[in-house]
mmCIF file of C-alpha atoms in Angstrom:
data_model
loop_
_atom_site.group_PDB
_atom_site.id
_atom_site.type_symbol
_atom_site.label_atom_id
_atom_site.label_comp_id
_atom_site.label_asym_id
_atom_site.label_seq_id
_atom_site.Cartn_x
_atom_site.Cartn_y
_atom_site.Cartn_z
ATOM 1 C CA UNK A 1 27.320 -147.043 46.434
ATOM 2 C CA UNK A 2 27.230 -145.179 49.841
ATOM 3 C CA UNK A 3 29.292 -141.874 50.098
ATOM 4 C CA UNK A 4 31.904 -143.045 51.735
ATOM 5 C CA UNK A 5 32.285 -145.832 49.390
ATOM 6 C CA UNK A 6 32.225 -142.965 46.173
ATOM 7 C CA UNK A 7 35.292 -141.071 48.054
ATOM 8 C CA UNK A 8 37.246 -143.766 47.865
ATOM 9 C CA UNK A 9 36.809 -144.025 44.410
ATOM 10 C CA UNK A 10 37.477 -140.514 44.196
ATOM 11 C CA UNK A 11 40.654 -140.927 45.871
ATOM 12 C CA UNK A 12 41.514 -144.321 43.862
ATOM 13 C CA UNK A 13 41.125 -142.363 40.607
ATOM 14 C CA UNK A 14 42.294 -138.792 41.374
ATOM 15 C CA UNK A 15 45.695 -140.505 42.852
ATOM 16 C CA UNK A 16 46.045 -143.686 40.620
ATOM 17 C CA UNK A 17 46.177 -145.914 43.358
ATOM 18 C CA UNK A 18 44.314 -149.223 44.059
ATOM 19 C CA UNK A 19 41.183 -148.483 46.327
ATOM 20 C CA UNK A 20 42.204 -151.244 49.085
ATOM 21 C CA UNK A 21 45.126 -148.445 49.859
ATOM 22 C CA UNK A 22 42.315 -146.139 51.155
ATOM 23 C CA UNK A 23 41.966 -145.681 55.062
ATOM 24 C CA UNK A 24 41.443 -142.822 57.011
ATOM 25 C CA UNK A 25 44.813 -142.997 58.151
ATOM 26 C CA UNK A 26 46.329 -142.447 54.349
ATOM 27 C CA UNK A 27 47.711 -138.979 54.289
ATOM 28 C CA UNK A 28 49.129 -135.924 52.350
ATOM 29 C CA UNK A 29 52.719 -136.535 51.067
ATOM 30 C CA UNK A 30 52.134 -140.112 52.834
ATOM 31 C CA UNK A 31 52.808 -141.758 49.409
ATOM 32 C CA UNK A 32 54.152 -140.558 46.467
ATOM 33 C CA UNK A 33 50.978 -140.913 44.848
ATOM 34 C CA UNK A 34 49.887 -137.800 46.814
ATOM 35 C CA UNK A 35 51.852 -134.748 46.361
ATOM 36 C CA UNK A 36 50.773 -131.218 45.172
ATOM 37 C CA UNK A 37 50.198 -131.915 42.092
ATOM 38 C CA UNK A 38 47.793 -134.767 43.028
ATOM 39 C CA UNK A 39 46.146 -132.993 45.922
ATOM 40 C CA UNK A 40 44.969 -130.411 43.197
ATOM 41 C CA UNK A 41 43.717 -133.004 40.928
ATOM 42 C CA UNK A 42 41.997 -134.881 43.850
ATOM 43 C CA UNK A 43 40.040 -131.489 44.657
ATOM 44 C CA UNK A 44 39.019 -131.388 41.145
ATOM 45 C CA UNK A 45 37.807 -134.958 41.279
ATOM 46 C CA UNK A 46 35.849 -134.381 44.662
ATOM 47 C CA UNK A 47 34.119 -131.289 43.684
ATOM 48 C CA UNK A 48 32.925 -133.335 40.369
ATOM 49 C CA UNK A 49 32.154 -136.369 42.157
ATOM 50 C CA UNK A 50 30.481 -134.516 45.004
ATOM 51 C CA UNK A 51 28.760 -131.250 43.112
ATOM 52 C CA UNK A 52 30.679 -128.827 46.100
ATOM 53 C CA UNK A 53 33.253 -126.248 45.711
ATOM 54 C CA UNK A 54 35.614 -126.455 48.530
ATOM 55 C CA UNK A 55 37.026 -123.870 50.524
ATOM 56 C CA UNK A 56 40.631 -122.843 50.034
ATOM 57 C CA UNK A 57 40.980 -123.467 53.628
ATOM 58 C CA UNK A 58 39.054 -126.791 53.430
ATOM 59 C CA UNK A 59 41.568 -127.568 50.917
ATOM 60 C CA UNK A 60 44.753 -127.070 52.685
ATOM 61 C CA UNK A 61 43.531 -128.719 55.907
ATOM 62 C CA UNK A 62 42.348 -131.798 53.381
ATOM 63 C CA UNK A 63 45.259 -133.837 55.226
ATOM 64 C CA UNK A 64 43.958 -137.065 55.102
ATOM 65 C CA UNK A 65 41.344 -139.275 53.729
ATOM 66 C CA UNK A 66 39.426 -139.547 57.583
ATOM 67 C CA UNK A 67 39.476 -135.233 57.505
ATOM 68 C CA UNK A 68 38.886 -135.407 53.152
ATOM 69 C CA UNK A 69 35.091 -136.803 54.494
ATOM 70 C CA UNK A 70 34.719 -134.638 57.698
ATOM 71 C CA UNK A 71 35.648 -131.463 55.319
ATOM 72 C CA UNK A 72 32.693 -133.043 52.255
ATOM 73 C CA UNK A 73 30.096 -132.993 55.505
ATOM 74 C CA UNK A 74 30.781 -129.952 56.228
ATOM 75 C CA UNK A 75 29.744 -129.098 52.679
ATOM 76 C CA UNK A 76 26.494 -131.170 53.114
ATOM 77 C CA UNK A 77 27.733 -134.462 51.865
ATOM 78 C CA UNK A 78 25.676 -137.259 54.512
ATOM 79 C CA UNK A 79 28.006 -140.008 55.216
ATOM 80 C CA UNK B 1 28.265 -112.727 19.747
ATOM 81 C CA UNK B 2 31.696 -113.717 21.430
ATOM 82 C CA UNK B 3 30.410 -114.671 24.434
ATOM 83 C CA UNK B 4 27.553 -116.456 24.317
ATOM 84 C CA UNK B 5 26.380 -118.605 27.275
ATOM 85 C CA UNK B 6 29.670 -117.904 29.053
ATOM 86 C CA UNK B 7 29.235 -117.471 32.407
ATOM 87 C CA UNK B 8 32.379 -114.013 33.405
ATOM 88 C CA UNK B 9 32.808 -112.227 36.401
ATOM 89 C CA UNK B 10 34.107 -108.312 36.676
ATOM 90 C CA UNK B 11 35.652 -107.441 39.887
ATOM 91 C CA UNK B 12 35.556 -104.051 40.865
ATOM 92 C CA UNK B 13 32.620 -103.331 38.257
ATOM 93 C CA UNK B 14 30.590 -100.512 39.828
ATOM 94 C CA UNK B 15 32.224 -98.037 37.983
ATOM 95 C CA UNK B 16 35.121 -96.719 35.824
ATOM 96 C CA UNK B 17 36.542 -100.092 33.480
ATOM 97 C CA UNK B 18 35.411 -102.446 35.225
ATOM 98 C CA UNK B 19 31.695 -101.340 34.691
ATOM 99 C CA UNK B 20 32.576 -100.843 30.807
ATOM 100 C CA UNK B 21 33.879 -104.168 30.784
ATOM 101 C CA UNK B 22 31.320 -105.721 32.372
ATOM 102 C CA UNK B 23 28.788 -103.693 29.861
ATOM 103 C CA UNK B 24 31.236 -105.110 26.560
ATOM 104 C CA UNK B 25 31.195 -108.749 27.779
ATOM 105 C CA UNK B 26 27.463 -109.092 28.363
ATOM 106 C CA UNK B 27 26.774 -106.870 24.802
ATOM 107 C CA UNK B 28 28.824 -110.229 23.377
ATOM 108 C CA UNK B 29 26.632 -112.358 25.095
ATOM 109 C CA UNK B 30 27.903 -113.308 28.759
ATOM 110 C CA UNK B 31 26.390 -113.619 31.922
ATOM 111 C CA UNK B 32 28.002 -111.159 33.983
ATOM 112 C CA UNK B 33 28.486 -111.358 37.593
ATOM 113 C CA UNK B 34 28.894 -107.388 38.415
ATOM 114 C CA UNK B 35 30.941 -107.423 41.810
ATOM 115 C CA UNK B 36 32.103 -104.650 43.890
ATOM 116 C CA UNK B 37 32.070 -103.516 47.294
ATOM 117 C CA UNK B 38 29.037 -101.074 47.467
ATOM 118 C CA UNK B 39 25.559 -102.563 46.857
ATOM 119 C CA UNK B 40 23.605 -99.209 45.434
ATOM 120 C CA UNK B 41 26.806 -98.241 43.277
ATOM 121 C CA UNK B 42 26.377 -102.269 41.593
ATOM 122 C CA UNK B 43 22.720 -101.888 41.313
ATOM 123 C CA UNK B 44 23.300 -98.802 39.823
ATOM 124 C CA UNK B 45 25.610 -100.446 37.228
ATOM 125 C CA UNK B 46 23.736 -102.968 36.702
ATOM 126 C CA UNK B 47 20.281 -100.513 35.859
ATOM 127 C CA UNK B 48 22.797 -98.555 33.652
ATOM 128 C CA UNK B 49 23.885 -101.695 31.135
ATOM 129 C CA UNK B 50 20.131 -103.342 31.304
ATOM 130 C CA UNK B 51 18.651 -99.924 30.213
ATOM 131 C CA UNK B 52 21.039 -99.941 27.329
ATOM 132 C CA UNK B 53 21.138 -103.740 26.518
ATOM 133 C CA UNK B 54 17.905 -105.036 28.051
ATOM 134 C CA UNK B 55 18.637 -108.887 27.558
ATOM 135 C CA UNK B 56 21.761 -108.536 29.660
ATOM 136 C CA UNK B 57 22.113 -111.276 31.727
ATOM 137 C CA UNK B 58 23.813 -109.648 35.364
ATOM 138 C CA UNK B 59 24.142 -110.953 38.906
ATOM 139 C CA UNK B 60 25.443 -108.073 40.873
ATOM 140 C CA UNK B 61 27.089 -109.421 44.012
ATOM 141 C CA UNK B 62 28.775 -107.514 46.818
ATOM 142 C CA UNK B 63 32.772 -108.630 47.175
ATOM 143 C CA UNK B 64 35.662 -106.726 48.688
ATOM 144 C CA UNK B 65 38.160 -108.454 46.716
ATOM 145 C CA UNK B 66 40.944 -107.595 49.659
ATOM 146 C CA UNK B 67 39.199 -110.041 52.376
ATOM 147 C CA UNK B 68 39.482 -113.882 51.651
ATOM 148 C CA UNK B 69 35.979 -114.279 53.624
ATOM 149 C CA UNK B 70 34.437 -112.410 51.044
ATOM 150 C CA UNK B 71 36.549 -113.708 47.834
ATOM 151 C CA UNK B 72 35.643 -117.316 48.752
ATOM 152 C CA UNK B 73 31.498 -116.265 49.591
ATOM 153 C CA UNK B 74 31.257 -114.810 46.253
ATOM 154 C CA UNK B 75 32.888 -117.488 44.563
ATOM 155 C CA UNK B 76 30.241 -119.964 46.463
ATOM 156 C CA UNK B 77 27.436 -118.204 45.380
ATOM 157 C CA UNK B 78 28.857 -118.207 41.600
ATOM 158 C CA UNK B 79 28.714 -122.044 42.110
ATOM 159 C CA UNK B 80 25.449 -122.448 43.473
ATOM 160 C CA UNK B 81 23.842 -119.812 40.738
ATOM 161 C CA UNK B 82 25.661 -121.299 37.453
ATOM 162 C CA UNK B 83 28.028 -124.224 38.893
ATOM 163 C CA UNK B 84 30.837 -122.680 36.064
ATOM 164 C CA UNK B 85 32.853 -119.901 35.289
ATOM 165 C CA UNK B 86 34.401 -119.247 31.664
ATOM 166 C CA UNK B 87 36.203 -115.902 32.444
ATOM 167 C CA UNK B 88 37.640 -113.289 35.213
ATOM 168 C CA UNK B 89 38.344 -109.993 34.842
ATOM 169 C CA UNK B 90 40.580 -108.876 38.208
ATOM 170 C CA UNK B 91 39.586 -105.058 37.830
ATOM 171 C CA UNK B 92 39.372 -104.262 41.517
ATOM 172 C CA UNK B 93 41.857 -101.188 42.338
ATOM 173 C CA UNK B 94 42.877 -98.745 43.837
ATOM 174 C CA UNK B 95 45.512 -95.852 43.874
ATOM 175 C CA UNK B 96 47.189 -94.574 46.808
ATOM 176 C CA UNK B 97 50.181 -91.821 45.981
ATOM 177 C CA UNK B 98 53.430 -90.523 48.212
ATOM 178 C CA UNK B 99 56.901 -90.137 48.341
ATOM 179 C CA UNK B 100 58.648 -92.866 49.728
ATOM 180 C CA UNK B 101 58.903 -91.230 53.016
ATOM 181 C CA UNK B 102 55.630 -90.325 53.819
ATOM 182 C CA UNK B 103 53.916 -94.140 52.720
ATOM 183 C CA UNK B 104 52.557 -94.919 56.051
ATOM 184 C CA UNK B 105 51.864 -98.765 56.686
ATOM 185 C CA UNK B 106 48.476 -98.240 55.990
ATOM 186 C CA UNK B 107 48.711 -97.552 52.867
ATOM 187 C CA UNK B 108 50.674 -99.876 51.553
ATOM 188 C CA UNK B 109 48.240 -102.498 53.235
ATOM 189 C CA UNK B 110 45.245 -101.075 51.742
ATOM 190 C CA UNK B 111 47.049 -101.251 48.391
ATOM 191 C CA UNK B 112 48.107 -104.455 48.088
ATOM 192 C CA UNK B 113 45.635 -106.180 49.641
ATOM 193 C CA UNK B 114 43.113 -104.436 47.123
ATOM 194 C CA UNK B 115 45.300 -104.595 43.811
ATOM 195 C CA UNK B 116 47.437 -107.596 44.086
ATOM 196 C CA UNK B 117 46.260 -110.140 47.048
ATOM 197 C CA UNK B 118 42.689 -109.717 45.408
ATOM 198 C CA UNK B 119 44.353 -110.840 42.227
ATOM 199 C CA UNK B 120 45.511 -114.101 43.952
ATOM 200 C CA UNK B 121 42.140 -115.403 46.274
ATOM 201 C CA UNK B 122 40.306 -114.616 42.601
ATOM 202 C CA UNK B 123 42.552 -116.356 40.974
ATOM 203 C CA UNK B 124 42.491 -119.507 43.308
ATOM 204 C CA UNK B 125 38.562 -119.773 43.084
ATOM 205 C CA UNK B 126 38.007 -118.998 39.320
ATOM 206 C CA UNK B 127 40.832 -121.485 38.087
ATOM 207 C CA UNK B 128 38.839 -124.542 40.385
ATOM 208 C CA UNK B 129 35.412 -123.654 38.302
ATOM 209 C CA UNK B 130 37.045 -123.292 35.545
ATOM 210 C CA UNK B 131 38.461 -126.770 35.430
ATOM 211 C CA UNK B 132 35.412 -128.271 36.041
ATOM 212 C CA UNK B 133 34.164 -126.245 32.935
ATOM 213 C CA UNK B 134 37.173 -127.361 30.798
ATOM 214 C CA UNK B 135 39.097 -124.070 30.818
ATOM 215 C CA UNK B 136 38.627 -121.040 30.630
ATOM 216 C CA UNK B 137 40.308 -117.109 30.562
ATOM 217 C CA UNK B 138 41.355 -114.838 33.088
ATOM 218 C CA UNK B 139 42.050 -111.206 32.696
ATOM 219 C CA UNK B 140 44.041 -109.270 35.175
ATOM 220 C CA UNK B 141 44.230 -105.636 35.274
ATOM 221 C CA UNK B 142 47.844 -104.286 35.712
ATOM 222 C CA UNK B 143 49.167 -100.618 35.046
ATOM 223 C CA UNK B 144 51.625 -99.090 32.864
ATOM 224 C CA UNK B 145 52.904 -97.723 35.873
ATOM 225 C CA UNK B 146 53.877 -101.760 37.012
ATOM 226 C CA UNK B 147 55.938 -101.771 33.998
ATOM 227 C CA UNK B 148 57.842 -98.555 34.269
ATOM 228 C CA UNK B 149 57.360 -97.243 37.605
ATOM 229 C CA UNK B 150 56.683 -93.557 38.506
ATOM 230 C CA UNK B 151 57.716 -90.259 41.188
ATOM 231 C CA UNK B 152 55.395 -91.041 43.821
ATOM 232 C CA UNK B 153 53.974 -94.215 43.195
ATOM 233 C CA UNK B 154 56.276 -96.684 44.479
ATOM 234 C CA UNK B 155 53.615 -98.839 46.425
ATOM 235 C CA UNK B 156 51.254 -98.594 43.211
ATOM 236 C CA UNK B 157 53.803 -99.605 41.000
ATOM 237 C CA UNK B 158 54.938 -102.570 43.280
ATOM 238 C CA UNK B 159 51.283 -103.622 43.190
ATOM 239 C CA UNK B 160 50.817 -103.890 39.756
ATOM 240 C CA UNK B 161 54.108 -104.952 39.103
ATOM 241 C CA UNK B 162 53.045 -108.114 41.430
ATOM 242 C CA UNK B 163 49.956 -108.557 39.273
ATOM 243 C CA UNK B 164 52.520 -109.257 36.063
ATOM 244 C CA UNK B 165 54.349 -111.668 37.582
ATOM 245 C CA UNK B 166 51.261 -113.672 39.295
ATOM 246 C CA UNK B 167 49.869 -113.319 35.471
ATOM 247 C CA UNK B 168 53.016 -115.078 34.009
ATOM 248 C CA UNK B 169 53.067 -117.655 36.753
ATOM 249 C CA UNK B 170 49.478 -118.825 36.447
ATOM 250 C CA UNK B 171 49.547 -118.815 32.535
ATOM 251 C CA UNK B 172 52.202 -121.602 32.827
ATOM 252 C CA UNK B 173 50.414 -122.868 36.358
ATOM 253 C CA UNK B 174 46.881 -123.352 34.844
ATOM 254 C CA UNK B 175 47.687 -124.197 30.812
ATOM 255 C CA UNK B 176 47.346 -127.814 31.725
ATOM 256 C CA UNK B 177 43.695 -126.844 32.909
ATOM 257 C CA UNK B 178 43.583 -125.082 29.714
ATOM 258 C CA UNK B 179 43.364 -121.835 31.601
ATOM 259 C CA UNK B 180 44.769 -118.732 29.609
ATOM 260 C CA UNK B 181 45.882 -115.951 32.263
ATOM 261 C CA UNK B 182 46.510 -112.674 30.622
ATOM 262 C CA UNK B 183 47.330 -108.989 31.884
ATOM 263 C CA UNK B 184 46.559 -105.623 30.405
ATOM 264 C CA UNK B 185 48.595 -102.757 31.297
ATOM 265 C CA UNK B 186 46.452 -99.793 31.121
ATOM 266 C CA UNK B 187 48.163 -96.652 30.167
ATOM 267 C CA UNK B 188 46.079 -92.788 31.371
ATOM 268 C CA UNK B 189 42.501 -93.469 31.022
ATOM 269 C CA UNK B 190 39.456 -91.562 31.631
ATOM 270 C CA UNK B 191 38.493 -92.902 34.936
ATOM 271 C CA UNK B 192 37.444 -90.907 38.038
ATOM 272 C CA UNK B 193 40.757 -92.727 39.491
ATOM 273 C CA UNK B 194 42.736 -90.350 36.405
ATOM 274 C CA UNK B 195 40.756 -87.635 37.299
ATOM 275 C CA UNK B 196 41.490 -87.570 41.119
ATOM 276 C CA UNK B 197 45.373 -86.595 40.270
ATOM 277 C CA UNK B 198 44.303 -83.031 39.995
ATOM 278 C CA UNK B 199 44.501 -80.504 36.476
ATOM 279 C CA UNK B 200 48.075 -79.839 36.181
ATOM 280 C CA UNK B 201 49.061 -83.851 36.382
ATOM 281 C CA UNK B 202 46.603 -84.617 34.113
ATOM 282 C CA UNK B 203 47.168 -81.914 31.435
ATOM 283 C CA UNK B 204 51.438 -83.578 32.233
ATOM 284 C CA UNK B 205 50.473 -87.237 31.702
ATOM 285 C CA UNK B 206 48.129 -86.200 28.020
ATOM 286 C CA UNK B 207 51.242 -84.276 26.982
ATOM 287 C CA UNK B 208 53.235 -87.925 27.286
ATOM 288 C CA UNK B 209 51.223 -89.900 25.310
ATOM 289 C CA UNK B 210 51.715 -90.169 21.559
ATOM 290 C CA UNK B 211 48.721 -90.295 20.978
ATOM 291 C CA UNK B 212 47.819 -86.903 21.825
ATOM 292 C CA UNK B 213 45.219 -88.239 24.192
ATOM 293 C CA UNK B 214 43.518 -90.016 27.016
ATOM 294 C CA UNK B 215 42.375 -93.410 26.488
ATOM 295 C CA UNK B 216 38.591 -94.770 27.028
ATOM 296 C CA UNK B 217 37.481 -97.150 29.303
ATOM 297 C CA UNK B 218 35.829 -98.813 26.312
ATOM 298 C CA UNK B 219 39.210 -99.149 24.320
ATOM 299 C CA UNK B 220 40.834 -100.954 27.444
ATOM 300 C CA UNK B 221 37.335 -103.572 27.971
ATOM 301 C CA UNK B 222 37.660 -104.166 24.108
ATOM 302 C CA UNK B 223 40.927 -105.768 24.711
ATOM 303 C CA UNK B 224 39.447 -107.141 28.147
ATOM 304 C CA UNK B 225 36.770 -108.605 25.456
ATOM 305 C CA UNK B 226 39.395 -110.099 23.108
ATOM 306 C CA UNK B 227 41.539 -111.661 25.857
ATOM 307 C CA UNK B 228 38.469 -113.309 27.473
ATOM 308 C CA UNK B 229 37.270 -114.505 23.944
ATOM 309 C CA UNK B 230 38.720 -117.193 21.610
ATOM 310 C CA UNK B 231 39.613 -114.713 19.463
ATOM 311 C CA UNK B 232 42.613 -115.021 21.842
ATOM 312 C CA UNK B 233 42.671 -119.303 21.959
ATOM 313 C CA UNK B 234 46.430 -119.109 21.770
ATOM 314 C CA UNK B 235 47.486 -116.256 23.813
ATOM 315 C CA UNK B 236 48.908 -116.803 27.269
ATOM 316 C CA UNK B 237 51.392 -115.580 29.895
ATOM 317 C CA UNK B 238 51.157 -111.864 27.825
ATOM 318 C CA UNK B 239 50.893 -108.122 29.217
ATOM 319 C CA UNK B 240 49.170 -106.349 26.680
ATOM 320 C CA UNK B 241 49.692 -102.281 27.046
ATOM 321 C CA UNK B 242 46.438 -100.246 26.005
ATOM 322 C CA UNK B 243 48.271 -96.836 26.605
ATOM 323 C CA UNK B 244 48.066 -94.889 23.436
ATOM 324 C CA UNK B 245 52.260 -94.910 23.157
ATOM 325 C CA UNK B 246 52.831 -93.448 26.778
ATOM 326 C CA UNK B 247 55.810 -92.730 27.904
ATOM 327 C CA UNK B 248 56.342 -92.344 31.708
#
């Protein structure tokens, strides 16, 4: 599974939603899947998934699923 | 021991409680990561427990708890030296006096960026490794002075004050995480901070306390010791007052 491929099932799991959902497009408060409450949980699941602890900054600008992996390879994750 | 293969951190641990705190917690076992903002005055610290307790495990690490840059660089290297934390202690202070009228801007700044926003960028990295770890305890420092206010120390008292509500909010915040947030509300202890209020204060503030005297740094890190522990499993959301029956 390539890292791109393990976000996704980050996201699919940390949000409850079905992984053909996932594009970079899907964003923040875009469903109702993903609201606060979620986007906390979704850190959690990234920085297990991932072995990184996220910035709060990286975690407030963590808009979308496209800027979710820019923000992981900025924290060394190789897509 | 309490603590054993817990992984806490002491802000504001170079000296005064935070240093005796730092000193109880790694007696019971912990890892401590000694922070503060001056490198020699942590080393020193840090020489001062290991010659008394020469298996203590201590990381000192240089963090001025009032700049996010530096709350979020410690909190990275936490991660990359033990990937966990079990407990925070938010000692970092400090106290800034005057009448209303003469606070400049400054001050109140300095203050609350130090006692209270501290309290919060901690708080925002220790609850994420703390999840990851299952849970864990954090222990803010507030003052009896946040509870009942004082002549001269509106800004303090404001400060602290903040810390008890941030404490009550994160208790019901982070329970889910199975994150207990607690606050102790020191009363006059013998810190150089109670010393700096000059003789006549101090010999004022003794006479108030029912006690008949000033507390110890040690008897406010043994209930920094019991919060962080599971002797405390069910306590949450509390302000516990270690101030001898003061009355302000």
């Amino acid at each position: 599974m390539n890292a791109t491929d393990k976000l996704r099932a980050a996201f699919a799991r940390a949000l409850y939603i079905d992984s053909g959902r996932i594009a970079d497009e899907l964003a923040y408060n875009s469903i109702p899947e993903w609201d606060s409450v979620a986007h906390m949980a979704l850190v959690a699941e990234l920085e297990r998934t991932f072995d990184v602890m996220l910035d709060t900054d990286d975690i407030i600008d963590m808009s979308s699923f496209g800027r979710a992996r820019q923000i992981l390879a900025k924290h060394g994750v190789e897509f | 021991m309490l603590l054993q293969g817990k992984v806490a951190l002491v802000t504001g641990a170079g000296r005064g409680i935070g240093l005796t705190t730092a000193a109880v917690l790694a007696r019971e076992g912990a890892h401590v990561v000694v922070t503060g903002r001056d490198q020699a005055q942590l080393d020193g610290a840090c020489a001062g427990i290991a010659a008394e307790q020469p298996a203590a495990q201590l990381t000192p690490l240089v963090c001025d708890v009032s700049r996010p840059d530096s709350v979020r660089d410690t909190f990275q290297a936490v991660f990359k030296l033990t990937r966990k934390l079990d407990v925070l202690v938010s000692n970092a202070g400090v106290l800034d006096d005057a009448l209303i009228g003469m606070v400049t801007e400054a001050q109140i700044r300095r203050v609350f960026e130090t006692n209270t926003f501290g309290v919060l960028y901690c708080a925002q990295y220790a609850s994420r490794l703390m999840q990851r770890a299952g849970g864990g305890s954090i222990v803010n420092l507030a003052s009896i002075i946040g509870v009942t206010g004082n002549v001269g120390q509106a800004v303090y008292a404001g400060s602290k004050a903040a810390v008890i509500g941030i404490t009550r909010s994160l208790a019901k915040e982070l329970a889910p995480q199975n994150i207990r947030v607690n606050a102790i509300a020191p009363g006059f202890i013998d810190t150089g901070m109670a010393r700096s209020i000059g003789p006549d204060k101090f010999t004022e503030r003794v006479a108030s306390i029912k006690l008949g005297r000033i507390g110890t740094p040690e008897e406010v890190a043994r209930v920094a010791l019991f919060l962080a522990s599971e002797l405390s499993s069910y306590v949450t959301g509390q302000v516990i007052g270690v101030d001898g029956g003061m009355l302000i």
